[in-house]
Amino acid sequence: MTIRAAVLLGAAALFIALYQLANRAIEAHGVRAGAQLYQANCAACHGARLQGQAGWQSAGWRSQASAAAWAAPPLDAGGHSWMHDDASLFLHTKNGSALSPMPGFGATLSDNEIWQVFAYVKSHWPESVRAFQRKGDPYAPLPADLPADWTYPPACEPGVGPGDLLR
């Protein structure tokens, strides 16, 4: 009986290890594919290194005369995309927004390709930021290891819901 239990435990451990290896390979593929898609479709506005454009935290972001006057935010931990849940980010990327110059990429990128871009972007976030974003609660305590100069962007100040830009 103990030999059978040991064999079953060994098989289970092997299965778990293979499952984890497969998941890491799938994630790595998504990040690599996402990197290429990001450079081709997103880097022109959000920067080749996810750094965004100067002036993206303009205090008058809601009152700007035209969306074209907006600057694209960074997508690294110095930005604010991680404050939004995956569903909001996906819809904003796929459909764009009438309230910002962000175009919709639904006709350019498949749903899977959008998720691959997200995998690439998220691979640049510290684990604490990824954990915050996974919670989907913009009012949760902020990660302690944010960049020293990080401040709430106007669009994400406490009291502004994560879906406000999508309306």
XYZ file of C-alpha atoms in Angstrom:
167
model
C 0.000 0.000 0.000
C 2.790 2.465 0.865
C 4.590 1.748 -2.403
C 1.423 2.492 -4.369
C 0.922 5.729 -2.411
C 4.532 6.740 -3.071
C 4.126 6.028 -6.802
C 0.900 8.067 -6.897
C 2.519 10.949 -5.029
C 5.497 10.828 -7.381
C 3.217 10.829 -10.424
C 1.226 13.753 -8.994
C 4.429 15.703 -8.326
C 5.635 15.015 -11.876
C 2.274 16.097 -13.318
C 2.359 19.340 -11.313
C 5.932 20.060 -12.408
C 5.066 19.444 -16.080
C 1.937 21.591 -15.758
C 3.982 24.450 -14.290
C 6.601 24.133 -17.043
C 3.892 24.207 -19.704
C 2.302 27.289 -18.153
C 5.668 29.086 -18.037
C 6.271 28.200 -21.692
C 2.817 29.488 -22.683
C 3.351 32.685 -20.679
C 6.813 33.208 -22.201
C 5.348 32.754 -25.690
C 2.636 35.300 -24.876
C 5.199 37.794 -23.603
C 7.416 37.343 -26.697
C 4.473 37.646 -29.095
C 3.114 40.555 -27.062
C 6.456 42.371 -27.287
C 6.329 42.287 -31.077
C 2.670 43.339 -31.160
C 3.340 46.135 -28.664
C 6.221 47.539 -30.722
C 4.142 47.422 -33.909
C 0.909 48.858 -32.485
C 1.495 50.660 -29.181
C 5.067 51.945 -28.921
C 4.472 54.958 -31.169
C 2.306 56.497 -28.442
C 3.192 54.671 -25.229
C 6.951 54.505 -25.887
C 9.307 51.729 -26.925
C 10.088 51.081 -23.242
C 6.498 51.658 -21.995
C 7.561 55.108 -20.737
C 4.639 57.119 -22.185
C 4.776 60.709 -23.396
C 5.832 63.813 -21.498
C 2.970 65.689 -19.863
C 0.685 62.671 -19.523
C -0.360 63.712 -16.024
C -1.713 67.076 -17.121
C -3.999 68.427 -14.412
C -6.577 69.548 -16.978
C -7.007 66.133 -18.586
C -10.849 66.252 -18.419
C -11.075 69.792 -19.771
C -8.663 69.533 -22.675
C -10.171 71.008 -25.822
C -9.503 67.885 -27.824
C -8.432 64.356 -27.164
C -5.556 64.941 -29.596
C -3.967 67.255 -26.997
C -3.598 64.369 -24.552
C -0.305 62.595 -23.968
C -0.213 58.803 -23.763
C 0.484 57.493 -20.257
C 3.305 55.095 -19.488
C 2.350 51.454 -19.224
C 5.122 50.540 -16.793
C 4.736 50.770 -13.005
C 5.227 54.548 -13.227
C 1.903 54.864 -15.043
C -1.592 53.954 -13.991
C -2.811 51.133 -16.226
C -2.228 48.671 -13.389
C -4.899 50.483 -11.359
C -7.543 49.166 -13.765
C -8.914 45.632 -13.889
C -8.314 43.383 -16.894
C -11.868 43.736 -18.212
C -11.625 47.551 -18.293
C -8.187 47.467 -19.901
C -9.349 44.940 -22.481
C -12.441 46.952 -23.458
C -10.459 50.189 -23.600
C -7.855 48.567 -25.853
C -10.330 46.750 -28.068
C -12.900 49.549 -28.452
C -10.951 52.719 -27.699
C -12.622 55.592 -25.894
C -14.493 58.691 -26.984
C -12.978 60.452 -23.954
C -9.346 59.951 -24.973
C -7.287 59.644 -28.150
C -6.844 55.914 -27.536
C -8.033 54.194 -30.712
C -9.745 50.842 -30.663
C -7.612 47.928 -31.814
C -10.447 45.424 -32.210
C -10.180 45.543 -35.998
C -6.375 45.301 -35.919
C -5.658 42.803 -33.145
C -7.479 39.625 -32.213
C -8.639 39.189 -28.624
C -5.749 36.771 -28.071
C -3.245 39.293 -29.438
C -4.591 41.968 -27.080
C -4.048 39.563 -24.164
C -0.508 38.891 -25.452
C 0.204 42.636 -25.389
C -1.064 42.696 -21.794
C 1.240 39.778 -20.943
C 4.178 41.781 -22.290
C 3.204 44.967 -20.450
C 2.549 43.140 -17.176
C 5.904 41.363 -17.435
C 7.462 44.788 -16.754
C 5.505 45.379 -13.549
C 6.971 44.420 -10.162
C 5.151 41.518 -8.519
C 3.579 43.885 -5.972
C 1.995 45.904 -8.788
C 0.779 42.744 -10.551
C -0.752 41.549 -7.281
C -2.506 44.909 -6.804
C -3.895 44.778 -10.348
C -5.094 41.184 -9.974
C -7.229 42.237 -7.001
C -9.205 44.578 -9.280
C -9.754 47.056 -6.435
C -8.468 50.571 -7.214
C -9.068 51.547 -3.589
C -6.852 48.827 -2.093
C -3.646 49.989 -0.382
C -1.061 50.882 -3.007
C 2.074 48.771 -3.441
C 4.883 50.012 -1.201
C 7.568 49.724 -3.890
C 6.192 52.133 -6.502
C 8.681 54.485 -8.159
C 9.609 57.309 -5.750
C 8.017 59.989 -7.956
C 4.730 58.122 -8.508
C 1.536 60.047 -7.815
C -2.098 59.387 -8.586
C -2.789 60.334 -12.193
C -5.797 62.671 -12.537
C -7.870 59.887 -14.111
C -7.269 57.552 -11.172
C -7.469 59.761 -8.123
C -9.371 58.245 -5.211
C -13.065 58.559 -5.957
C -12.686 58.147 -9.727
C -13.826 54.660 -10.686
C -11.739 52.503 -13.034
C -14.467 52.464 -15.678
C -14.936 56.246 -15.872
C -12.728 56.577 -18.950
C -14.741 53.894 -20.721
C -18.086 55.694 -20.557
